[in-house]
Amino acid sequence: MKFVNSIIYLCLVLLTVSCTFEEPNLFSETAANRIENAKKDYNNVLCSSSNGWVMDYFPNPTTEGYTFLVKFNTSGAAFITGKNKYLSNKLTTDTCMFQLIADDGPVLTFNTYGKNGVLHLFANPVDPAGTSNLDGIGLGGDYEFIVIKATATEVKLKGKKWGAYVYLHKLDDNQVWSQYFDLLDNMNNTLFANSKNILNLIVKTDTMPSYYGTTHIFKIIKNGQDPLVDGAYYPFIITTTGLRLYSSYNSNNTDFQTFVLSDDKQKLNCKEADGYLTGPNPEKYYMSSTVTWNFLLTSPMGTKFDSIYQKVVADCQSVFKLKLSNLYFKYNATTKFYNLQFKLGTIIGNFDYVRSDLGNNKVNFKYNGTADKNGLNLISKINSSQILVNFISQNYVISADCGLNLSVLKLTAETDSTISFYISL
Amino acid sequence: MNKTLKYITLFVLSLISLVACNDNEMLGPTIFDTVNHGLDSSSYSFKFDSYLNDNYLKPYNLYFIYKMEDKGTDMNYNLVPPTFDNAQKMAVLVKYLWFDVYTKIVGTDFMKTNSPRIIQLIGSPAYNPVNGTMLLGLAEGGLKISLFRVNDLNTSDIITMNEYYFKTMHHEFAHILHQKKTYPKEFNLISYANYEPFSWQDRDEKVAQSLGFVSPYAGSQTREDFVETIANYIVKTDAQWNTILSNASQGWVLSGNTYIPTADTDGVDGRAVILQKLAICKTWLNDSWNIDLDALRQEVQTRQANINMNQLLSSINNY
């Protein structure tokens, strides 16, 4: 009886499953037809942009991003332009072939090497000139991309071998390609040229130091972490409006990825959430530095300062037949004075100041009344130089035209805005 | 009763198993595009593709692949495509220095029968970081030859071209030939004690020649020795070949960074060994394939001394 029961149960099971016929088709067409159609559709999308696409290219998820402009032609040729350190920062154009192929799904492949290697140099196993690494990895980038999604204005790709997500954004019809790279250069210079300061990611009351911005790979330290051993790396790409992290930074379940420079250039505001990147307080930053600051004598100065400076220059030329070429702020570790240093021809002289932090973005320079031999000689022969030295001896409000890059600071006399000048690292 | 039930149940189960899934449909038409669309005259590569069609595909049933397909390569390597310009140069040179030579010396049917069915161009070398070597060529099953480093092609430097490509080409083709008709086993015995399969790259060229190998790679294993002997003999000029034989006839010792001549103490008469191997190669090629290696070499030497790239490329540009 036991056997009979077992058989009956088995029959019941078989009756329920054995005649399960094929499920109705989930797709209206076969896989082969669907991929062929996808290839044609994606090809049409790529060729549809009359002025091409902005390609936000990350070779792989751990390296900085590079911008290319790409125009896909129906002939199968792709015209690519780039400008980056591997191209000696020169605007470089290139032509290669492209194709949509059926591979790991529809794949966009740039299947001949451009003459100038603008895109392919990132995939080349040969390291760029100047390095001798023969590990066969090169810059670890892709030239073949799985098409994840394509619309008329944006295409999302994924590197086939190295797996980085790459976006194509439709370029405005009227955008001149070379000027687009000028915009990127300007943004990069604004944010990072000569910059030595870290940035801070501010989210509500949290401040996360973000190091190494000039490498285009932030190291972001969360609250309480040790910058020497903790932190995570966030590669980013410069955009015409700011920068975009390759992968979003998450803080308290909120993602931060795209940052746009504010109109006053003091912050990079996050598009996705309430938070921003900014630089350190200029006054604190300046007071903590003991490096030499150059007067930017070609940048706009306040009218009164400019007037007396020009007088000194003219007097020096007249009396010494020498050009006053540079002024510096320089800390003298021996005398402990903060020097105003001048360079007259090849002659260098120093005036002794005491620098003090007044708080609230203010600093004070107090002339000590002393100078070295060349300084004393200058004052004795050129009256205007004494006026200049005294001009500098007062309270200044310190600010930065770009609050994210403190390599250039502006000093404005607290009581007279016509006395102002720029200093730079 | 139990027995009867048992049989009835088994009978019913058998019926179920026979009929339950009998829902096969007739096969429909193929889901793949079988239409031959031909070449698109508006394509960027139309002229070149037409050339390849007429000079490789039609006469030899050979796909000359220059648009990189990484699925056709070893995915463990990082490789890039060739440039369009260099692919064209390589296509006309391969025909001029290989296909046309064999056709002239051996006959029109030889290459149709024995040429690979695929030649694939790769722009970069394939690095082996573990042992510090790189692949210059690859022959797979007699059907496919891959030529690497095409982006380094310099048509004004025949020595480098031979080293990177054309020696490789003859090397790989010799592999194809001996995979079809094996070479004499006596060849394997000549230098059997001196092969270094894993550290051949550490042996200097002159030292290898002194041991009876035309190149360090020839000293890796017997079949590489065999094809290296043929390939080097074909592409090397008389002066280069004589240098090999001269190097082979003496010993070498490292002095500073260079090897200098010394008494030959390796116990091998390198020159005699190389010539012995060459004689076997010549006989085998003649007997097995009706190929006169000296005539073949002479034709290659004449052609490689008179390469006119503009003229060769005009065969593409004239489409």
XYZ file of C-alpha atoms in Angstrom:
744
model
C 0.000 0.000 0.000
C 2.860 2.276 0.812
C 4.200 1.752 -2.703
C 0.809 2.477 -4.227
C 0.547 5.740 -2.302
C 4.012 6.760 -3.442
C 3.106 6.093 -7.042
C -0.101 8.105 -6.735
C 1.765 11.052 -5.279
C 4.342 10.829 -8.042
C 1.551 10.795 -10.615
C 0.029 13.874 -9.090
C 3.339 15.658 -9.290
C 3.884 14.591 -12.885
C 0.384 15.625 -13.878
C 0.944 19.077 -12.536
C 4.267 19.717 -14.233
C 4.778 17.414 -17.127
C 2.460 19.185 -19.496
C 3.652 22.688 -18.854
C 3.895 23.939 -22.391
C 6.106 26.774 -23.522
C 5.399 30.093 -21.954
C 4.063 32.745 -24.244
C 6.833 34.813 -25.809
C 8.100 37.513 -23.500
C 9.482 39.428 -26.464
C 7.795 40.233 -29.722
C 10.857 39.241 -31.748
C 13.695 36.773 -31.609
C 16.884 37.634 -29.729
C 18.826 37.831 -32.988
C 16.343 40.252 -34.519
C 16.196 42.329 -31.389
C 19.944 42.791 -31.243
C 20.072 43.625 -34.960
C 17.360 46.234 -34.452
C 19.135 47.597 -31.386
C 22.351 47.975 -33.412
C 20.529 49.934 -36.104
C 18.663 52.063 -33.580
C 21.781 52.911 -31.601
C 23.703 53.668 -34.761
C 20.956 56.057 -35.821
C 21.006 57.749 -32.430
C 24.779 58.203 -32.526
C 24.739 59.601 -36.058
C 21.760 61.845 -35.330
C 23.657 64.526 -33.435
C 24.782 66.977 -36.099
C 27.510 68.492 -33.915
C 28.460 65.276 -32.161
C 28.619 64.252 -28.541
C 30.491 65.112 -25.390
C 32.089 61.914 -24.165
C 32.768 61.769 -20.431
C 35.413 59.070 -20.601
C 36.743 57.271 -17.574
C 39.332 54.644 -18.606
C 38.332 52.607 -15.585
C 36.527 53.269 -12.309
C 39.707 54.216 -10.445
C 41.181 56.838 -12.770
C 40.329 60.457 -13.517
C 37.927 61.311 -16.322
C 38.784 62.825 -19.702
C 36.538 64.671 -22.107
C 36.330 63.893 -25.798
C 34.093 65.368 -28.451
C 32.963 62.710 -30.889
C 31.066 62.983 -34.149
C 29.716 59.769 -35.618
C 29.375 59.760 -39.382
C 27.054 57.438 -41.298
C 30.103 56.348 -43.339
C 31.393 54.514 -40.281
C 34.021 57.116 -39.424
C 34.206 58.755 -36.024
C 35.898 62.118 -35.568
C 37.311 62.551 -32.082
C 38.933 65.534 -30.432
C 40.631 65.597 -27.062
C 42.964 67.725 -24.984
C 44.718 66.253 -21.983
C 48.126 65.587 -20.481
C 48.692 62.533 -22.682
C 48.217 64.791 -25.719
C 50.649 67.373 -24.324
C 47.574 69.475 -23.481
C 47.208 70.311 -27.159
C 43.873 70.171 -28.896
C 44.200 66.989 -30.938
C 41.825 65.681 -33.544
C 41.601 62.133 -34.769
C 39.684 59.885 -37.098
C 38.936 56.228 -36.574
C 36.213 53.806 -37.513
C 33.319 52.759 -35.343
C 30.718 50.050 -35.518
C 27.797 48.709 -33.543
C 28.397 44.990 -33.181
C 26.541 42.162 -31.513
C 28.712 41.032 -28.663
C 27.881 41.287 -24.988
C 24.644 42.855 -26.169
C 24.949 45.732 -28.614
C 28.515 47.001 -28.386
C 29.940 50.248 -29.724
C 33.482 49.558 -30.877
C 36.019 52.037 -32.209
C 37.631 49.311 -34.223
C 40.540 51.037 -35.923
C 43.200 52.949 -34.018
C 43.072 56.684 -34.598
C 46.230 58.102 -36.156
C 46.797 60.270 -33.101
C 45.512 57.733 -30.636
C 43.231 60.264 -28.936
C 40.892 57.604 -27.562
C 42.840 54.408 -28.121
C 45.958 55.471 -26.225
C 44.008 54.761 -23.074
C 43.496 51.142 -24.158
C 46.973 50.633 -25.551
C 48.994 48.109 -23.521
C 52.049 50.188 -24.331
C 52.429 52.879 -21.697
C 52.427 56.454 -22.966
C 55.840 57.866 -23.891
C 58.052 58.517 -20.936
C 57.221 55.439 -18.934
C 58.809 52.042 -19.269
C 56.273 49.851 -17.543
C 55.866 46.648 -19.546
C 53.026 45.114 -17.579
C 50.848 45.150 -20.690
C 48.132 47.210 -19.029
C 48.995 50.732 -20.113
C 46.393 53.184 -18.892
C 43.832 50.432 -18.427
C 41.070 51.860 -20.616
C 38.486 50.594 -23.080
C 37.773 51.249 -26.717
C 34.735 48.942 -26.809
C 31.584 49.783 -24.920
C 28.396 47.954 -24.154
C 25.462 50.230 -24.914
C 23.345 50.350 -21.783
C 20.864 53.003 -22.824
C 20.535 55.444 -25.692
C 18.239 58.423 -26.110
C 18.433 61.352 -28.488
C 20.313 63.389 -25.885
C 22.239 60.891 -23.783
C 23.900 57.530 -24.305
C 25.090 55.416 -21.409
C 27.959 53.028 -22.146
C 29.970 50.577 -20.123
C 33.583 49.739 -20.935
C 33.668 46.126 -22.055
C 36.911 45.110 -20.416
C 37.536 47.580 -17.601
C 33.916 48.234 -16.773
C 33.795 52.019 -16.366
C 30.533 53.769 -17.151
C 30.933 56.352 -19.879
C 28.336 58.908 -20.911
C 27.743 60.641 -24.216
C 25.845 63.915 -23.986
C 24.495 65.540 -27.121
C 26.517 68.635 -27.978
C 24.725 71.865 -28.841
C 24.569 72.461 -32.565
C 26.273 75.844 -32.289
C 29.075 74.856 -29.947
C 32.505 75.342 -31.503
C 34.584 72.331 -30.493
C 37.781 74.183 -29.640
C 35.837 76.638 -27.492
C 34.307 73.749 -25.572
C 37.781 72.705 -24.484
C 38.521 76.333 -23.591
C 35.534 76.205 -21.244
C 36.885 73.044 -19.638
C 40.366 74.558 -19.311
C 38.920 77.672 -17.727
C 36.953 75.629 -15.229
C 39.945 73.492 -14.366
C 42.155 76.548 -13.958
C 39.579 78.274 -11.811
C 39.286 75.296 -9.511
C 42.750 73.840 -9.434
C 45.478 75.856 -11.208
C 48.470 76.113 -8.851
C 46.171 75.100 -6.035
C 47.745 73.773 -2.867
C 44.663 73.836 -0.658
C 42.319 70.985 0.094
C 38.585 71.287 -0.481
C 35.888 70.501 2.050
C 32.651 68.746 1.299
C 30.058 70.379 3.518
C 26.879 68.453 4.259
C 24.733 70.126 6.899
C 27.046 70.349 9.910
C 29.550 67.787 8.633
C 32.814 68.791 6.995
C 34.592 66.152 4.952
C 38.125 67.121 3.848
C 38.677 66.292 0.194
C 42.320 65.980 -0.755
C 44.225 65.815 -4.065
C 41.746 67.755 -6.212
C 44.511 68.689 -8.650
C 44.900 64.992 -9.530
C 41.190 64.819 -10.322
C 40.884 61.992 -7.821
C 39.574 63.199 -4.488
C 40.446 61.413 -1.317
C 37.481 62.165 0.920
C 37.785 61.711 4.666
C 34.670 61.212 6.719
C 34.239 62.793 10.122
C 36.512 61.235 12.680
C 38.668 59.417 10.140
C 42.422 59.653 9.996
C 43.539 61.169 6.665
C 46.731 59.133 6.729
C 45.075 55.743 6.797
C 41.369 56.273 6.124
C 39.329 57.775 3.357
C 38.101 56.671 -0.041
C 39.073 57.766 -3.517
C 36.626 59.499 -5.840
C 37.810 60.106 -9.419
C 36.040 62.926 -11.191
C 35.816 64.688 -14.515
C 35.831 68.425 -15.120
C 32.691 69.716 -16.820
C 31.908 73.128 -18.244
C 29.849 73.883 -15.139
C 31.962 72.240 -12.441
C 32.833 68.625 -11.914
C 31.205 65.191 -11.714
C 32.374 62.324 -9.528
C 32.629 58.951 -11.272
C 30.616 57.388 -8.499
C 28.531 59.285 -6.025
C 29.702 60.023 -2.507
C 27.182 58.823 0.030
C 26.629 60.584 3.306
C 23.759 59.531 5.551
C 22.029 57.752 2.651
C 22.261 60.801 0.423
C 24.233 60.711 -2.814
C 26.457 63.541 -4.007
C 27.861 63.320 -7.511
C 27.462 66.398 -9.705
C 28.791 69.755 -8.580
C 28.135 73.140 -10.204
C 30.209 76.245 -9.591
C 28.187 79.013 -7.976
C 27.984 82.406 -9.684
C 30.224 84.004 -7.038
C 32.731 81.136 -7.495
C 32.825 80.443 -3.791
C 31.237 76.968 -3.862
C 30.593 73.931 -5.990
C 26.959 73.213 -5.201
C 25.783 69.635 -5.433
C 22.966 69.115 -7.932
C 21.541 66.000 -6.360
C 21.350 67.029 -2.725
C 21.941 69.821 -0.257
C 25.700 70.055 0.103
C 28.675 71.759 -1.467
C 32.413 71.768 -1.914
C 34.386 74.786 -0.867
C 37.875 75.798 0.112
C 39.304 76.670 3.531
C 38.796 80.095 5.091
C 41.204 82.417 3.184
C 42.408 84.213 6.308
C 43.152 80.988 8.181
C 44.755 79.495 5.105
C 46.948 82.542 4.532
C 47.992 82.861 8.149
C 48.914 79.190 8.372
C 51.219 79.414 5.358
C 54.863 80.286 5.651
C 55.562 80.022 1.936
C 56.417 82.930 -0.326
C 53.531 84.871 -1.897
C 54.113 86.861 -5.077
C 52.404 90.177 -5.715
C 50.408 89.846 -8.929
C 51.574 93.108 -10.384
C 49.727 92.630 -13.659
C 46.388 91.932 -11.984
C 44.024 94.807 -11.183
C 45.084 96.785 -8.098
C 43.153 99.360 -6.176
C 43.629 102.808 -7.735
C 45.547 104.282 -4.817
C 47.832 101.291 -4.478
C 48.360 101.148 -8.211
C 49.245 104.812 -8.294
C 51.932 104.602 -5.641
C 53.295 101.370 -7.045
C 53.657 102.911 -10.510
C 55.417 105.889 -8.907
C 57.923 103.597 -7.228
C 58.531 101.782 -10.509
C 59.104 105.038 -12.354
C 61.370 106.431 -9.630
C 63.464 103.264 -9.562
C 63.852 103.447 -13.320
C 64.804 107.094 -13.077
C 67.217 106.869 -10.146
C 68.733 103.386 -10.483
C 68.028 102.688 -14.158
C 66.680 99.374 -12.954
C 63.285 97.741 -13.254
C 61.299 96.951 -10.119
C 60.237 93.519 -11.308
C 58.769 91.746 -8.274
C 57.337 92.182 -4.805
C 56.934 89.282 -2.398
C 55.664 88.481 1.058
C 58.194 86.139 2.541
C 58.627 84.783 6.061
C 62.156 85.088 7.408
C 62.771 82.160 9.743
C 65.941 83.758 11.095
C 64.620 87.177 12.051
C 61.035 85.902 12.543
C 59.865 88.934 10.566
C 57.412 88.746 7.710
C 59.301 90.504 4.924
C 58.105 92.635 2.085
C 60.763 91.706 -0.409
C 61.487 93.573 -3.630
C 63.547 92.692 -6.648
C 65.145 95.636 -8.414
C 67.056 94.351 -11.403
C 69.097 91.631 -9.732
C 69.110 93.420 -6.358
C 66.973 91.956 -3.610
C 65.953 93.882 -0.495
C 63.665 93.321 2.495
C 61.474 95.381 4.807
C 60.506 93.869 8.140
C 56.838 93.470 9.078
C 54.918 91.674 11.760
C 51.928 89.751 10.422
C 48.951 89.257 12.759
C 45.648 87.423 12.471
C 42.747 89.684 13.424
C 40.018 87.129 12.773
C 36.886 87.763 10.703
C 38.896 87.520 7.460
C 41.237 90.287 8.542
C 45.005 90.407 8.893
C 47.387 93.144 9.941
C 50.818 94.006 8.607
C 52.800 96.271 10.899
C 56.009 97.786 9.532
C 58.734 97.332 12.150
C 60.732 100.294 10.902
C 63.649 98.054 10.019
C 65.000 96.767 6.725
C 68.101 95.197 5.320
C 70.855 97.216 3.650
C 69.201 97.259 0.222
C 65.847 98.129 1.762
C 67.297 101.053 3.674
C 69.102 102.210 0.540
C 65.868 102.148 -1.448
C 63.978 104.157 1.140
C 66.771 106.695 1.438
C 66.905 107.340 -2.299
C 63.267 106.928 -3.318
C 60.658 108.686 -1.268
C 57.736 106.893 -2.917
C 59.056 103.569 -1.676
C 58.643 104.772 1.904
C 55.003 105.620 1.097
C 54.473 102.160 -0.359
C 55.990 100.514 2.691
C 53.729 102.537 4.944
C 50.700 101.826 2.736
C 51.109 98.153 3.297
C 51.383 98.624 7.019
C 47.694 98.410 8.027
C 44.693 96.096 8.423
C 43.534 94.129 5.381
C 40.455 92.134 4.527
C 41.545 88.948 2.845
C 39.398 87.186 0.223
C 39.603 84.888 -2.785
C 37.950 85.500 -6.158
C 37.435 81.727 -6.268
C 36.784 80.326 -2.845
C 37.827 76.857 -3.980
C 41.285 77.791 -5.162
C 43.289 79.847 -2.698
C 46.392 80.067 -4.825
C 45.394 83.673 -5.496
C 44.239 85.947 -2.675
C 43.032 89.516 -2.675
C 44.029 91.925 0.090
C 41.945 95.072 0.519
C 42.754 97.719 3.122
C 40.056 97.646 5.775
C 39.549 101.376 5.715
C 40.218 102.144 2.046
C 39.095 99.861 -0.760
C 41.298 101.721 -3.235
C 44.263 100.129 -1.535
C 44.100 96.561 -2.731
C 46.292 94.029 -4.488
C 46.515 90.334 -5.353
C 49.084 87.835 -4.136
C 49.631 84.313 -5.430
C 51.468 81.155 -4.549
C -3.869 -7.017 -6.403
C -0.835 -5.037 -5.503
C 1.016 -6.440 -8.453
C -1.829 -5.536 -10.824
C -1.962 -2.006 -9.446
C 1.750 -1.737 -9.862
C 1.583 -2.695 -13.561
C -1.365 -0.407 -14.276
C 0.397 2.500 -12.632
C 3.614 1.909 -14.517
C 1.660 1.630 -17.786
C -0.113 4.956 -17.165
C 3.187 6.626 -16.284
C 4.731 5.349 -19.485
C 1.874 6.793 -21.523
C 2.249 10.142 -19.779
C 5.930 10.242 -20.459
C 5.340 9.438 -24.116
C 2.725 12.018 -24.885
C 2.981 14.719 -22.302
C 5.359 17.055 -24.036
C 4.493 16.329 -27.611
C 4.137 19.920 -28.660
C 6.970 20.397 -31.118
C 6.435 23.019 -33.737
C 7.839 22.932 -37.211
C 11.052 24.884 -37.557
C 10.464 28.332 -39.018
C 12.787 30.278 -41.267
C 16.220 31.241 -40.000
C 16.317 34.134 -37.587
C 19.598 35.397 -39.009
C 20.079 37.864 -41.801
C 21.225 35.745 -44.752
C 21.164 38.463 -47.373
C 24.557 39.389 -48.788
C 24.457 43.166 -48.651
C 27.727 43.655 -50.488
C 30.022 46.582 -49.809
C 28.604 50.001 -49.120
C 30.150 52.514 -51.507
C 29.485 55.320 -49.017
C 31.502 53.555 -46.343
C 34.687 55.181 -45.087
C 36.546 51.950 -45.799
C 34.942 51.096 -49.138
C 38.125 51.196 -51.228
C 40.103 49.127 -48.785
C 37.301 46.647 -48.253
C 36.949 46.286 -52.013
C 40.664 45.594 -52.289
C 40.501 42.954 -49.576
C 37.487 41.419 -51.248
C 39.218 41.108 -54.596
C 42.700 40.198 -53.395
C 42.089 37.981 -50.405
C 38.490 36.906 -50.017
C 37.694 35.945 -53.589
C 40.985 34.273 -54.608
C 41.911 32.680 -51.274
C 38.656 32.566 -49.291
C 40.574 34.549 -46.707
C 39.194 37.129 -44.305
C 41.714 39.881 -43.759
C 40.520 41.324 -40.471
C 41.726 44.798 -39.642
C 38.715 46.073 -37.750
C 39.634 44.666 -34.401
C 37.415 41.962 -32.973
C 38.673 41.226 -29.507
C 36.580 38.093 -29.316
C 38.944 36.771 -31.975
C 41.904 37.311 -29.675
C 43.128 36.016 -26.365
C 41.161 38.141 -23.920
C 43.881 37.809 -21.317
C 45.917 40.299 -23.307
C 45.183 43.985 -23.589
C 45.219 44.735 -27.289
C 44.227 47.585 -29.556
C 43.279 47.764 -33.247
C 45.651 48.776 -36.022
C 45.425 52.200 -37.582
C 43.511 52.311 -40.830
C 46.587 53.527 -42.716
C 48.877 50.833 -41.379
C 46.270 48.161 -42.012
C 46.250 49.168 -45.675
C 50.027 49.169 -45.851
C 50.189 45.782 -44.215
C 47.580 44.346 -46.563
C 49.509 45.299 -49.693
C 52.837 44.225 -48.175
C 51.530 40.820 -47.105
C 50.318 40.219 -50.620
C 53.536 41.497 -52.199
C 56.001 39.707 -49.916
C 54.083 36.543 -49.170
C 51.114 35.548 -51.309
C 52.534 36.742 -54.610
C 55.900 35.145 -53.841
C 54.498 31.679 -53.153
C 52.147 31.999 -56.090
C 55.063 32.798 -58.363
C 57.408 30.129 -57.026
C 55.030 27.285 -56.220
C 51.972 27.958 -58.351
C 48.559 29.558 -58.111
C 46.817 26.733 -56.315
C 49.319 26.437 -53.490
C 48.163 29.433 -51.508
C 44.527 28.757 -52.335
C 44.949 25.369 -50.695
C 47.319 26.149 -47.880
C 46.979 29.774 -46.914
C 45.274 30.533 -43.649
C 41.606 31.456 -43.860
C 41.983 34.429 -41.569
C 44.713 37.015 -41.192
C 44.112 39.290 -38.264
C 45.966 42.512 -37.626
C 46.521 43.746 -34.084
C 47.837 47.233 -33.445
C 49.789 46.560 -30.281
C 52.123 43.878 -29.023
C 50.761 41.234 -26.684
C 52.833 41.494 -23.539
C 53.718 38.586 -21.322
C 54.625 40.536 -18.190
C 55.615 37.414 -16.276
C 58.593 36.591 -18.460
C 59.109 39.976 -20.111
C 58.360 38.814 -23.644
C 55.842 39.863 -26.227
C 53.950 38.045 -28.936
C 54.698 39.144 -32.486
C 52.606 36.567 -34.247
C 50.305 33.666 -33.702
C 49.211 30.756 -35.886
C 46.137 28.881 -34.809
C 45.302 25.496 -36.207
C 46.500 26.324 -39.697
C 43.501 28.566 -40.163
C 44.406 31.862 -38.694
C 47.492 34.042 -38.432
C 47.570 37.078 -36.179
C 50.156 39.771 -36.734
C 50.777 42.070 -33.782
C 52.385 45.483 -33.393
C 51.034 46.784 -36.694
C 50.914 50.331 -35.332
C 54.714 50.329 -35.212
C 54.988 49.652 -38.950
C 57.695 51.730 -40.570
C 57.834 50.962 -44.266
C 61.253 52.540 -44.697
C 62.871 50.115 -42.244
C 62.939 46.672 -43.817
C 65.030 45.151 -41.024
C 62.482 46.036 -38.373
C 59.618 45.123 -40.700
C 61.159 41.702 -41.175
C 61.697 41.262 -37.473
C 58.209 42.325 -36.441
C 56.068 41.096 -39.306
C 57.455 39.293 -42.297
C 59.740 36.915 -40.506
C 56.780 36.280 -38.225
C 54.588 35.730 -41.252
C 56.893 33.108 -42.774
C 57.417 31.649 -39.314
C 53.698 31.190 -38.740
C 53.103 29.936 -42.261
C 55.827 27.332 -41.804
C 53.914 26.210 -38.715
C 50.827 25.777 -40.861
C 52.769 23.716 -43.393
C 54.382 21.393 -40.851
C 51.056 20.966 -39.086
C 49.770 19.534 -42.381
C 52.846 17.467 -43.248
C 55.193 16.703 -40.419
C 58.901 17.410 -40.763
C 61.593 14.724 -40.268
C 62.039 13.580 -36.664
C 65.804 13.688 -37.057
C 65.565 17.469 -36.859
C 64.392 17.200 -33.240
C 67.502 15.281 -32.253
C 70.092 17.757 -33.508
C 69.939 20.221 -30.596
C 67.751 18.295 -28.164
C 70.052 18.996 -25.204
C 70.122 22.750 -25.650
C 66.478 23.817 -25.810
C 65.317 26.203 -23.072
C 61.513 26.321 -23.190
C 61.110 28.740 -20.278
C 64.214 30.908 -20.373
C 65.030 31.148 -24.058
C 64.556 34.914 -23.849
C 67.427 35.155 -21.398
C 69.869 33.738 -23.919
C 71.722 36.298 -26.010
C 71.339 36.083 -29.757
C 75.023 35.381 -30.355
C 75.148 32.718 -27.662
C 72.063 31.067 -29.164
C 73.678 31.100 -32.593
C 76.840 29.579 -31.188
C 74.672 26.724 -29.934
C 73.239 26.193 -33.417
C 70.038 28.248 -33.235
C 69.354 31.019 -35.727
C 67.699 33.079 -32.977
C 67.064 32.867 -29.226
C 63.440 31.874 -29.866
C 64.634 29.001 -32.056
C 66.211 27.649 -28.876
C 62.859 27.388 -27.102
C 61.663 24.096 -28.625
C 62.094 21.969 -31.710
C 59.119 23.097 -33.774
C 60.007 26.762 -33.190
C 63.576 25.960 -34.162
C 62.354 24.412 -37.398
C 60.210 27.346 -38.493
C 62.677 29.961 -37.260
C 65.336 28.397 -39.454
C 63.087 28.676 -42.506
C 61.795 32.165 -41.709
C 65.179 33.658 -40.949
C 66.716 32.123 -44.045
C 63.977 33.627 -46.212
C 64.033 37.204 -44.916
C 67.652 37.741 -43.945
C 69.912 39.290 -46.543
C 73.096 37.442 -47.496
C 75.084 39.723 -45.199
C 72.725 39.117 -42.280
C 72.699 35.364 -42.862
C 76.479 35.265 -43.037
C 76.661 37.173 -39.767
C 74.493 34.508 -38.161
C 76.814 31.791 -39.444
C 79.864 33.756 -38.362
C 78.475 34.274 -34.874
C 77.602 30.598 -34.747
C 81.164 29.557 -35.462
C 82.665 31.021 -32.290
C 82.102 31.288 -28.572
C 80.794 34.362 -26.762
C 81.325 35.754 -23.284
C 79.692 38.664 -21.517
C 82.023 41.616 -20.987
C 80.328 44.552 -19.350
C 77.060 44.925 -21.185
C 78.086 43.266 -24.435
C 79.094 39.842 -25.612
C 82.568 39.536 -27.082
C 84.114 36.618 -29.007
C 85.935 33.957 -27.055
C 86.992 30.365 -27.467
C 84.037 28.158 -28.388
C 83.679 25.903 -25.364
C 80.009 24.914 -25.653
C 80.929 21.742 -27.533
C 78.663 22.642 -30.457
C 79.752 23.651 -33.927
C 76.946 26.177 -34.261
C 77.574 26.933 -37.910
C 77.507 23.279 -38.920
C 74.362 22.684 -36.863
C 72.498 25.595 -38.447
C 73.487 24.459 -41.909
C 72.468 20.904 -41.077
C 69.051 22.139 -39.959
C 68.706 24.320 -43.033
C 69.463 21.348 -45.255
C 66.663 19.357 -43.612
C 64.275 22.278 -44.057
C 65.160 22.621 -47.726
C 64.732 18.912 -48.403
C 61.433 18.772 -46.516
C 60.026 21.801 -48.319
C 61.075 20.393 -51.641
C 59.870 16.857 -51.041
C 56.684 17.640 -49.183
C 55.597 20.866 -50.835
C 57.583 21.163 -54.021
C 59.019 24.432 -52.772
C 62.519 25.505 -53.769
C 63.547 27.397 -50.647
C 66.439 29.134 -52.367
C 64.248 30.349 -55.205
C 61.661 31.485 -52.685
C 64.296 33.336 -50.706
C 65.692 34.969 -53.824
C 62.255 36.233 -54.798
C 61.634 37.650 -51.326
C 65.053 39.299 -51.253
C 64.469 40.919 -54.620
C 61.055 42.171 -53.637
C 61.990 43.477 -50.218
C 64.850 45.434 -51.750
C 62.430 47.112 -54.145
C 59.384 48.045 -52.118
C 57.479 50.954 -53.632
C 54.739 51.775 -51.149
C 53.034 54.374 -53.331
C 52.745 51.899 -56.123
C 51.511 49.149 -53.829
C 48.955 51.429 -52.179
C 47.702 52.632 -55.534
C 46.070 49.239 -55.928
C 43.753 50.310 -53.093
C 43.379 53.927 -54.045
C 42.421 53.059 -57.604
C 39.113 51.528 -56.509
